Coordinates of N, CA and C and ligand atoms in Angstrom, one line a residue:
M250 N -70.0 -49.0 27.5 CA -68.9 -48.3 27.7 C -68.8 -47.4 27.0
K251 N -68.1 -46.0 28.3 CA -68.1 -44.7 27.1 C -66.4 -44.0 27.4
I252 N -66.2 -43.7 26.1 CA -64.9 -43.0 26.2 C -65.3 -41.6 25.5
K253 N -65.0 -40.5 26.0 CA -65.1 -39.1 25.6 C -66.5 -39.3 25.4
E254 N -67.2 -38.8 24.1 CA -68.6 -38.8 23.6 C -68.7 -40.1 23.2
L255 N -68.1 -41.0 22.7 CA -68.6 -42.2 21.8 C -69.2 -43.6 23.0
E256 N -69.9 -44.1 22.5 CA -70.3 -45.5 23.2 C -69.5 -46.5 22.4
F257 N -69.1 -47.4 23.1 CA -68.0 -48.8 23.0 C -69.0 -49.9 23.2
K258 N -69.2 -51.2 22.4 CA -69.7 -51.9 22.6 C -68.6 -53.4 22.5
K259 N -68.9 -54.3 23.4 CA -67.5 -55.4 23.4 C -67.6 -56.0 22.0
L260 N -66.3 -56.2 21.8 CA -65.9 -56.9 20.2 C -65.8 -58.4 20.1
F261 N -64.2 -58.5 21.4 CA -63.5 -59.8 22.1 C -63.5 -59.2 23.0
A262 N -63.6 -60.2 24.1 CA -62.9 -60.4 25.4 C -61.7 -61.3 25.7
E263 N -61.0 -60.5 26.6 CA -59.5 -60.8 26.6 C -58.9 -62.3 26.3
K264 N -59.9 -63.1 27.0 CA -59.7 -64.6 26.7 C -59.4 -65.2 25.2
E265 N -60.7 -64.5 24.6 CA -60.3 -64.8 23.0 C -59.1 -64.0 22.5
L266 N -58.8 -63.2 22.6 CA -57.7 -62.5 22.1 C -56.4 -63.2 22.4
L267 N -56.1 -63.6 23.9 CA -55.0 -64.1 24.2 C -54.7 -65.3 23.3
K268 N -56.2 -66.1 23.7 CA -56.2 -67.4 22.6 C -55.6 -67.2 21.3
R269 N -56.5 -66.8 20.3 CA -55.6 -66.0 19.4 C -54.4 -65.9 19.1
T270 N -54.0 -64.7 19.8 CA -52.5 -64.5 19.9 C -51.7 -65.8 20.1
Q271 N -51.9 -66.4 21.0 CA -51.2 -67.8 21.4 C -51.1 -68.5 20.0
S272 N -52.4 -68.8 19.1 CA -52.1 -69.7 18.1 C -51.5 -69.0 16.8
L273 N -51.5 -67.8 17.0 CA -50.3 -67.0 16.0 C -49.2 -67.4 16.3
A274 N -48.5 -67.4 17.3 CA -47.4 -67.6 17.9 C -47.0 -69.1 17.6
K275 N -48.2 -70.0 17.7 CA -47.4 -71.5 17.7 C -47.4 -71.5 15.7
E276 N -48.0 -70.8 15.0 CA -48.1 -70.7 13.6 C -46.6 -70.4 13.4
I277 N -46.3 -69.3 13.8 CA -45.0 -68.8 13.4 C -44.0 -69.5 14.1
N278 N -43.7 -70.1 15.1 CA -43.0 -70.7 15.2 C -42.9 -72.0 14.7
K279 N -43.7 -72.6 13.9 CA -43.9 -73.6 13.1 C -43.3 -73.4 11.8
D280 N -43.7 -72.2 11.1 CA -42.9 -71.7 9.7 C -41.7 -71.2 9.6
Y281 N -41.0 -70.8 10.9 CA -40.1 -69.9 11.2 C -38.8 -71.0 12.3
K282 N -39.3 -72.1 12.0 CA -38.7 -73.4 12.7 C -37.4 -73.4 12.4
G283 N -36.1 -72.9 13.0 CA -34.6 -73.2 13.0 C -34.2 -71.5 12.4
K284 N -34.9 -70.8 12.2 CA -34.5 -69.6 11.5 C -34.3 -68.7 12.9
Q285 N -34.2 -67.3 13.2 CA -33.9 -66.4 14.0 C -34.4 -65.1 13.6
P286 N -36.1 -65.4 13.5 CA -36.4 -63.7 12.9 C -36.6 -62.5 13.9
L287 N -36.3 -61.4 13.3 CA -36.3 -60.4 13.9 C -37.7 -59.4 14.3
F288 N -38.2 -59.4 15.6 CA -39.7 -59.2 15.8 C -39.5 -57.6 15.6
L289 N -40.3 -56.9 14.6 CA -40.3 -55.3 15.0 C -41.8 -55.1 15.7
P290 N -42.1 -54.6 16.6 CA -43.8 -54.4 17.0 C -43.5 -53.1 17.0
V291 N -44.7 -52.6 16.4 CA -44.4 -50.8 16.0 C -45.8 -50.3 17.0
L292 N -45.0 -49.4 17.6 CA -45.6 -48.7 18.9 C -46.3 -47.4 18.5
N293 N -47.6 -47.2 19.0 CA -47.6 -47.6 20.2 C -48.8 -48.8 20.5
G294 N -49.6 -49.1 19.5 CA -50.7 -49.8 19.7 C -50.6 -51.0 19.6
S295 N -49.3 -51.5 19.2 CA -48.9 -53.0 19.0 C -48.5 -54.0 20.9
F296 N -48.1 -52.7 21.4 CA -47.3 -53.4 22.6 C -47.8 -54.6 23.7
I297 N -49.3 -54.5 23.9 CA -50.1 -55.5 24.6 C -50.1 -56.8 23.4
F298 N -50.0 -56.5 22.4 CA -50.3 -57.6 21.3 C -48.7 -58.5 21.4
A299 N -48.0 -57.5 21.6 CA -46.8 -58.3 20.8 C -46.3 -58.9 22.2
A300 N -46.5 -58.1 23.4 CA -46.0 -58.7 24.7 C -46.6 -60.2 24.8
D301 N -47.4 -60.1 24.6 CA -48.3 -61.7 24.8 C -47.9 -62.5 23.7
L302 N -47.8 -62.1 22.3 CA -47.1 -62.9 21.6 C -45.9 -63.3 21.6
I303 N -44.8 -62.4 21.9 CA -43.5 -62.8 21.9 C -43.2 -63.7 23.0
R304 N -44.2 -63.5 24.2 CA -43.9 -64.8 25.2 C -44.3 -66.3 24.8
D305 N -45.1 -66.6 23.9 CA -45.2 -67.3 23.4 C -44.2 -68.5 22.2
L306 N -43.4 -67.3 21.9 CA -42.3 -67.5 20.9 C -41.4 -68.8 21.1
K307 N -40.8 -69.6 20.3 CA -39.7 -70.7 21.1 C -38.7 -70.7 19.9
L308 N -38.6 -69.2 19.1 CA -37.4 -68.9 18.4 C -36.1 -68.7 18.5
D309 N -35.8 -68.4 20.0 CA -35.1 -67.3 20.2 C -34.8 -65.7 19.8
P310 N -36.1 -65.2 19.6 CA -36.1 -64.2 18.7 C -35.7 -62.8 19.3
K311 N -35.0 -62.0 18.4 CA -34.8 -61.0 18.7 C -35.9 -60.1 18.3
V312 N -36.0 -59.3 19.3 CA -37.5 -57.9 19.2 C -36.7 -56.8 19.3
S313 N -37.2 -55.6 18.8 CA -36.7 -54.4 18.5 C -38.1 -53.5 18.8
F314 N -38.4 -52.6 19.3 CA -39.8 -51.8 19.2 C -39.5 -50.4 17.9
V315 N -40.0 -50.5 17.6 CA -40.0 -49.2 16.6 C -41.4 -48.5 16.5
K316 N -41.4 -46.9 15.8 CA -42.4 -46.1 15.8 C -42.4 -45.7 14.7
H317 N -43.7 -45.6 13.6 CA -43.8 -44.8 12.4 C -43.4 -43.3 12.6
A318 N -42.3 -42.9 11.7 CA -42.5 -41.4 11.6 C -43.7 -40.6 11.6
S319 N -43.6 -39.5 12.5 CA -44.5 -38.6 11.6 C -44.6 -37.8 10.6
Y320 N -43.1 -38.0 10.4 CA -42.6 -37.1 9.3 C -41.9 -37.5 8.7
T321 N -41.8 -37.3 7.2 CA -40.4 -37.9 6.9 C -39.3 -37.1 6.5
G322 N -38.4 -36.9 7.5 CA -37.1 -36.0 7.0 C -36.3 -36.5 5.8
T323 N -34.8 -35.9 6.0 CA -33.8 -36.2 4.6 C -34.0 -37.7 5.0
A324 N -33.6 -38.2 4.0 CA -33.5 -39.7 3.9 C -32.0 -39.5 4.2
S325 N -31.5 -40.6 5.1 CA -30.2 -40.8 5.2 C -29.9 -42.2 4.7
G326 N -28.8 -42.2 4.1 CA -28.4 -43.9 3.4 C -28.5 -44.8 4.6
G327 N -29.3 -45.9 4.2 CA -29.6 -46.9 4.8 C -30.8 -47.2 5.9
Q328 N -31.0 -46.2 6.0 CA -32.3 -46.1 6.9 C -33.7 -46.0 6.5
L329 N -34.6 -46.6 7.5 CA -35.8 -46.3 7.0 C -36.1 -44.9 7.3
K330 N -37.1 -44.6 6.8 CA -37.6 -43.0 6.6 C -38.9 -43.3 7.4
S331 N -39.8 -44.1 7.1 CA -41.0 -44.4 7.6 C -40.8 -45.0 9.1
L332 N -39.9 -45.7 9.6 CA -40.0 -46.1 10.7 C -38.9 -45.7 11.5
I333 N -39.1 -45.0 12.7 CA -38.2 -44.9 13.8 C -37.2 -45.6 14.7
G334 N -36.0 -45.3 15.2 CA -36.3 -46.8 16.4 C -35.3 -48.0 16.0
L335 N -34.8 -48.1 14.8 CA -34.4 -49.2 14.7 C -32.6 -49.4 14.5
Q336 N -32.2 -50.1 15.3 CA -30.9 -50.5 15.7 C -29.7 -51.0 14.9
E337 N -30.8 -52.1 14.6 CA -30.5 -53.1 14.0 C -29.9 -53.3 12.5
S338 N -29.4 -53.9 11.9 CA -29.0 -53.9 10.5 C -30.0 -55.3 10.4
L339 N -30.8 -55.0 8.7 CA -31.7 -55.7 8.4 C -30.9 -56.4 7.0
F340 N -30.1 -56.6 6.8 CA -29.2 -57.0 6.1 C -29.6 -58.8 6.5
N341 N -30.0 -59.3 5.1 CA -30.0 -61.0 5.5 C -30.9 -61.4 6.5
Q342 N -31.8 -60.4 6.9 CA -32.3 -60.8 8.1 C -34.2 -61.0 7.9
D343 N -34.3 -62.4 8.6 CA -36.0 -62.5 8.3 C -36.6 -61.7 9.0
V344 N -37.8 -60.8 9.0 CA -38.1 -60.0 9.7 C -39.6 -60.3 9.8
I345 N -40.0 -59.9 11.0 CA -41.8 -59.9 11.6 C -42.1 -58.9 11.7
I346 N -42.7 -58.0 10.9 CA -43.1 -56.7 11.6 C -44.7 -57.0 12.5
L347 N -44.9 -56.4 13.6 CA -46.1 -56.7 14.4 C -46.8 -55.5 14.6
E348 N -48.4 -55.5 14.0 CA -48.7 -54.4 14.0 C -50.4 -54.7 14.9
D349 N -50.8 -53.7 15.7 CA -51.9 -53.7 15.9 C -53.3 -54.0 14.9
I350 N -53.0 -52.7 14.2 CA -54.2 -53.2 13.2 C -54.0 -52.9 11.6
V351 N -54.4 -53.6 10.7 CA -54.3 -52.9 9.7 C -55.7 -52.4 8.9
D352 N -55.8 -51.3 8.5 CA -57.1 -50.8 8.1 C -57.1 -50.7 6.3
T353 N -56.5 -49.7 5.9 CA -56.3 -49.4 4.8 C -55.0 -50.4 3.7
G354 N -54.5 -50.6 4.8 CA -53.0 -51.5 4.5 C -51.7 -50.4 3.9
L355 N -52.1 -48.9 4.0 CA -51.1 -47.9 2.7 C -49.7 -48.0 4.3
T356 N -50.4 -47.8 5.2 CA -49.1 -47.3 5.9 C -48.0 -48.6 5.9
V357 N -48.6 -50.1 6.4 CA -47.6 -50.9 6.6 C -46.8 -51.5 4.9
Q358 N -47.6 -51.2 4.0 CA -47.3 -51.0 2.5 C -45.7 -50.5 2.4
K359 N -46.0 -49.2 2.9 CA -44.7 -48.2 2.9 C -43.8 -48.8 3.6
V360 N -43.7 -49.4 4.6 CA -43.1 -49.6 5.4 C -42.3 -50.8 4.7
I361 N -42.9 -51.9 4.4 CA -42.3 -53.1 3.3 C -41.5 -52.8 2.2
E362 N -42.2 -51.6 1.4 CA -41.3 -51.4 0.5 C -39.8 -50.5 0.9
E363 N -40.1 -50.1 1.8 CA -38.7 -49.7 2.2 C -37.8 -50.6 2.7
M364 N -37.8 -51.8 3.2 CA -37.6 -52.9 4.2 C -36.8 -53.2 2.6
A365 N -37.4 -53.7 1.6 CA -37.2 -54.4 0.8 C -35.5 -54.1 0.0
T366 N -35.8 -52.9 0.5 CA -34.3 -51.9 -0.3 C -33.0 -52.2 0.4
L367 N -33.3 -52.5 2.2 CA -32.5 -52.8 3.0 C -31.5 -54.2 2.8
G368 N -31.8 -54.9 2.0 CA -31.4 -56.4 1.9 C -32.0 -57.4 3.0
T369 N -33.2 -57.1 3.3 CA -33.9 -58.5 4.4 C -34.1 -59.1 3.5
R370 N -34.1 -60.4 4.0 CA -33.9 -62.2 3.6 C -35.8 -62.0 2.9
S371 N -36.6 -61.8 4.1 CA -37.7 -61.7 4.3 C -38.5 -60.7 4.9
V372 N -39.8 -60.5 4.8 CA -40.4 -59.5 5.7 C -42.0 -59.8 5.3
E373 N -42.3 -60.4 6.7 CA -43.8 -60.7 7.0 C -44.6 -59.8 8.0
V374 N -45.5 -59.6 8.1 CA -46.2 -59.1 8.8 C -47.3 -59.9 9.5
A375 N -47.3 -59.7 10.9 CA -48.9 -60.5 11.9 C -49.3 -59.0 12.4
A376 N -50.6 -59.0 12.2 CA -51.4 -57.8 12.5 C -52.4 -58.9 13.2
L377 N -52.5 -58.2 14.5 CA -53.7 -58.6 16.0 C -55.3 -58.6 14.8
L378 N -55.5 -57.0 14.1 CA -56.5 -57.0 13.5 C -56.2 -56.8 11.8
F379 N -57.8 -57.0 11.4 CA -57.9 -56.4 9.9 C -58.8 -56.1 9.8
K380 N -59.2 -54.9 9.2 CA -60.3 -54.4 8.8 C -61.1 -54.8 7.4
K381 N -61.9 -55.6 7.4 CA -62.7 -55.8 6.3 C -63.3 -54.7 5.5
K382 N -62.9 -54.6 4.0 CA -63.5 -52.9 3.5 C -64.0 -53.6 2.4
T383 N -64.9 -52.6 1.9 CA -65.3 -52.7 0.5 C -64.5 -53.0 -0.8
T384 N -63.4 -51.9 -0.3 CA -62.2 -51.8 -1.6 C -61.2 -52.5 -0.8
P385 N -60.4 -53.5 -2.1 CA -59.3 -54.4 -1.6 C -58.0 -53.4 -0.4
P386 N -57.5 -54.3 0.1 CA -56.7 -53.5 0.6 C -55.2 -53.1 0.3
A387 N -54.7 -52.6 0.8 CA -52.8 -52.3 -0.2 C -52.2 -53.5 0.2
Y388 N -52.6 -53.7 1.1 CA -51.7 -54.8 1.8 C -52.4 -56.1 2.8
K389 N -52.3 -57.0 2.5 CA -52.7 -58.2 3.1 C -51.9 -59.1 3.9
P390 N -51.7 -59.0 5.3 CA -50.9 -59.3 6.0 C -50.9 -61.0 6.3
K391 N -49.8 -61.9 5.9 CA -49.8 -63.3 6.0 C -50.5 -64.0 7.8
Y392 N -50.0 -63.1 8.6 CA -50.8 -63.9 9.7 C -51.7 -62.6 10.2
I393 N -52.8 -62.8 10.4 CA -54.0 -61.9 10.8 C -55.0 -62.8 12.3
G394 N -54.8 -61.9 13.1 CA -55.4 -62.8 14.5 C -56.9 -62.6 14.1
F395 N -57.3 -61.5 13.5 CA -59.0 -61.7 13.4 C -59.3 -60.3 12.2
E396 N -60.6 -60.8 11.1 CA -60.6 -60.0 10.5 C -62.0 -59.0 11.1
I397 N -62.1 -57.8 11.1 CA -63.2 -57.3 11.7 C -64.1 -56.5 11.0
P398 N -65.2 -56.3 11.3 CA -66.4 -55.1 10.2 C -65.5 -54.0 10.7
D399 N -65.4 -52.9 9.4 CA -65.1 -51.6 9.4 C -65.5 -50.6 10.1
H400 N -65.4 -50.9 11.9 CA -65.6 -50.0 12.5 C -64.4 -49.8 13.3
F401 N -64.5 -48.6 14.4 CA -63.5 -48.1 15.3 C -63.2 -48.9 16.2
V402 N -62.0 -49.2 16.9 CA -61.7 -50.1 18.1 C -61.2 -49.8 18.8
V403 N -60.9 -49.7 20.3 CA -60.1 -49.9 21.1 C -60.1 -50.8 22.2
G404 N -58.9 -50.5 23.2 CA -58.8 -51.3 24.0 C -57.4 -52.6 23.4
Y405 N -57.0 -53.6 24.4 CA -55.9 -54.1 24.5 C -54.7 -53.5 23.5
G406 N -54.5 -52.6 23.8 CA -53.4 -51.2 23.4 C -53.7 -50.7 22.4
L407 N -55.1 -50.4 22.0 CA -55.4 -49.8 20.8 C -55.9 -48.5 21.3
D408 N -56.0 -47.5 21.0 CA -56.4 -46.2 21.4 C -57.7 -45.6 21.0
Y409 N -58.3 -44.4 21.9 CA -59.0 -43.5 21.2 C -58.5 -42.3 21.8
D410 N -58.3 -41.2 21.1 CA -57.5 -40.2 20.8 C -56.5 -40.5 22.4
G411 N -55.8 -41.0 22.8 CA -55.0 -41.6 23.6 C -55.8 -42.5 24.8
Y412 N -56.9 -42.6 24.6 CA -57.6 -43.3 25.5 C -57.7 -44.5 25.4
G413 N -57.7 -45.7 26.2 CA -58.5 -46.8 26.1 C -57.3 -48.1 26.0
R414 N -56.1 -47.4 26.1 CA -55.3 -48.9 25.8 C -55.2 -49.6 26.6
H415 N -55.4 -49.1 28.1 CA -55.5 -50.2 29.1 C -56.3 -51.1 28.8
L416 N -57.1 -51.0 28.1 CA -58.4 -52.1 28.3 C -58.1 -53.1 28.1
R417 N -58.5 -54.4 29.0 CA -58.0 -55.7 28.7 C -59.0 -56.0 27.5
D418 N -60.3 -56.2 27.2 CA -60.9 -56.2 26.4 C -60.8 -55.3 25.0
L419 N -61.4 -55.9 23.6 CA -61.6 -55.1 22.6 C -62.9 -54.4 22.8
W420 N -63.0 -53.2 22.3 CA -64.2 -52.6 21.9 C -64.4 -52.1 20.8
Y421 N -65.6 -51.5 20.1 CA -65.9 -51.0 19.0 C -66.9 -50.1 19.1
T422 N -66.8 -49.1 18.4 CA -67.9 -48.2 18.0 C -68.6 -47.9 16.5
E423 N -69.8 -47.4 16.5 CA -70.3 -47.4 15.2 C -70.7 -46.0 14.7
E424 N -70.0 -45.0 15.8 CA -70.4 -43.7 15.9 C -69.4 -43.1 15.1
H425 N -67.6 -43.6 15.4 CA -66.9 -43.2 14.7 C -66.5 -43.3 13.4
S426 N -66.9 -42.2 12.6 CA -66.6 -42.3 11.3 C -64.8 -42.6 10.5
G427 N -63.9 -42.6 10.9 CA -62.9 -42.9 10.5 C -61.9 -43.4 11.5
A428 N -60.7 -43.6 10.9 CA -59.7 -44.2 11.8 C -58.9 -42.6 12.3
Ligands
LIG111 P1 -53.8 -48.1 7.7 O1 -52.6 -47.5 7.0 O2 -55.1 -47.6 7.0 O3 -53.7 -49.3 7.7 O4 -53.9 -47.2 9.1 C1 -52.7 -48.3 10.0 C2 -53.2 -47.4 11.4 O5 -54.3 -46.3 11.8 C3 -52.8 -48.4 12.8 O6 -51.5 -49.1 12.5 C4 -53.7 -47.7 13.7 O7 -52.9 -46.6 14.7 C5 -54.9 -46.4 13.1 N1 -56.0 -47.5 13.2 C6 -56.6 -47.5 11.9 N2 -58.0 -48.4 12.8 C7 -58.1 -48.1 13.9 C8 -58.7 -48.1 14.6 O8 -60.0 -48.3 14.4 N3 -58.9 -48.1 15.9 C9 -57.5 -47.5 16.6 N4 -56.3 -47.2 15.3 C10 -57.0 -47.5 14.2

């Protein structure tokens, strides 16, 4: 399969992705039984993973979509600088961030550090994918769908230069040098 100049090979079929996502939801249902966590899917990449996971939750969850700010503007009190779109108060709230992929872990680590300053009761991350690297990650999520080799991937919500998010399966390339 080709996107622009890069050749991609299949890593996981849709069926495997869905099965794993369902078992993550089961784990979260068990761990958060009796609680009402706030789920924060981080756009754009997590939209398909989030749609599948959320529909298997039995927690009466609250869901609010957020996005990484591409710049950090002036900090206004009580607001997250690195995530935009959040309307809810995080005070005393159990929060579960939904990410498509954690690579170095730096992005998600920054978000978690900021959340801690807003009085959250707990913050965990559920990532569909976690890249195995030679250097240890800045942050390792509690909930991980798949640990994958350090290759660039597309599909199931993830893109290459804006393309490939619609693909049902997950694909990888060995030709792309960085994320
Ligand atoms: P980190 O800060 O290095 O963990 O980068 C995480 C972000 O980089 C993800 O949320 C993705 O947006 C992007 N990313 C990292 N690896 C890939 C990949 O293989 N395909 C698509 N996006 C990626």
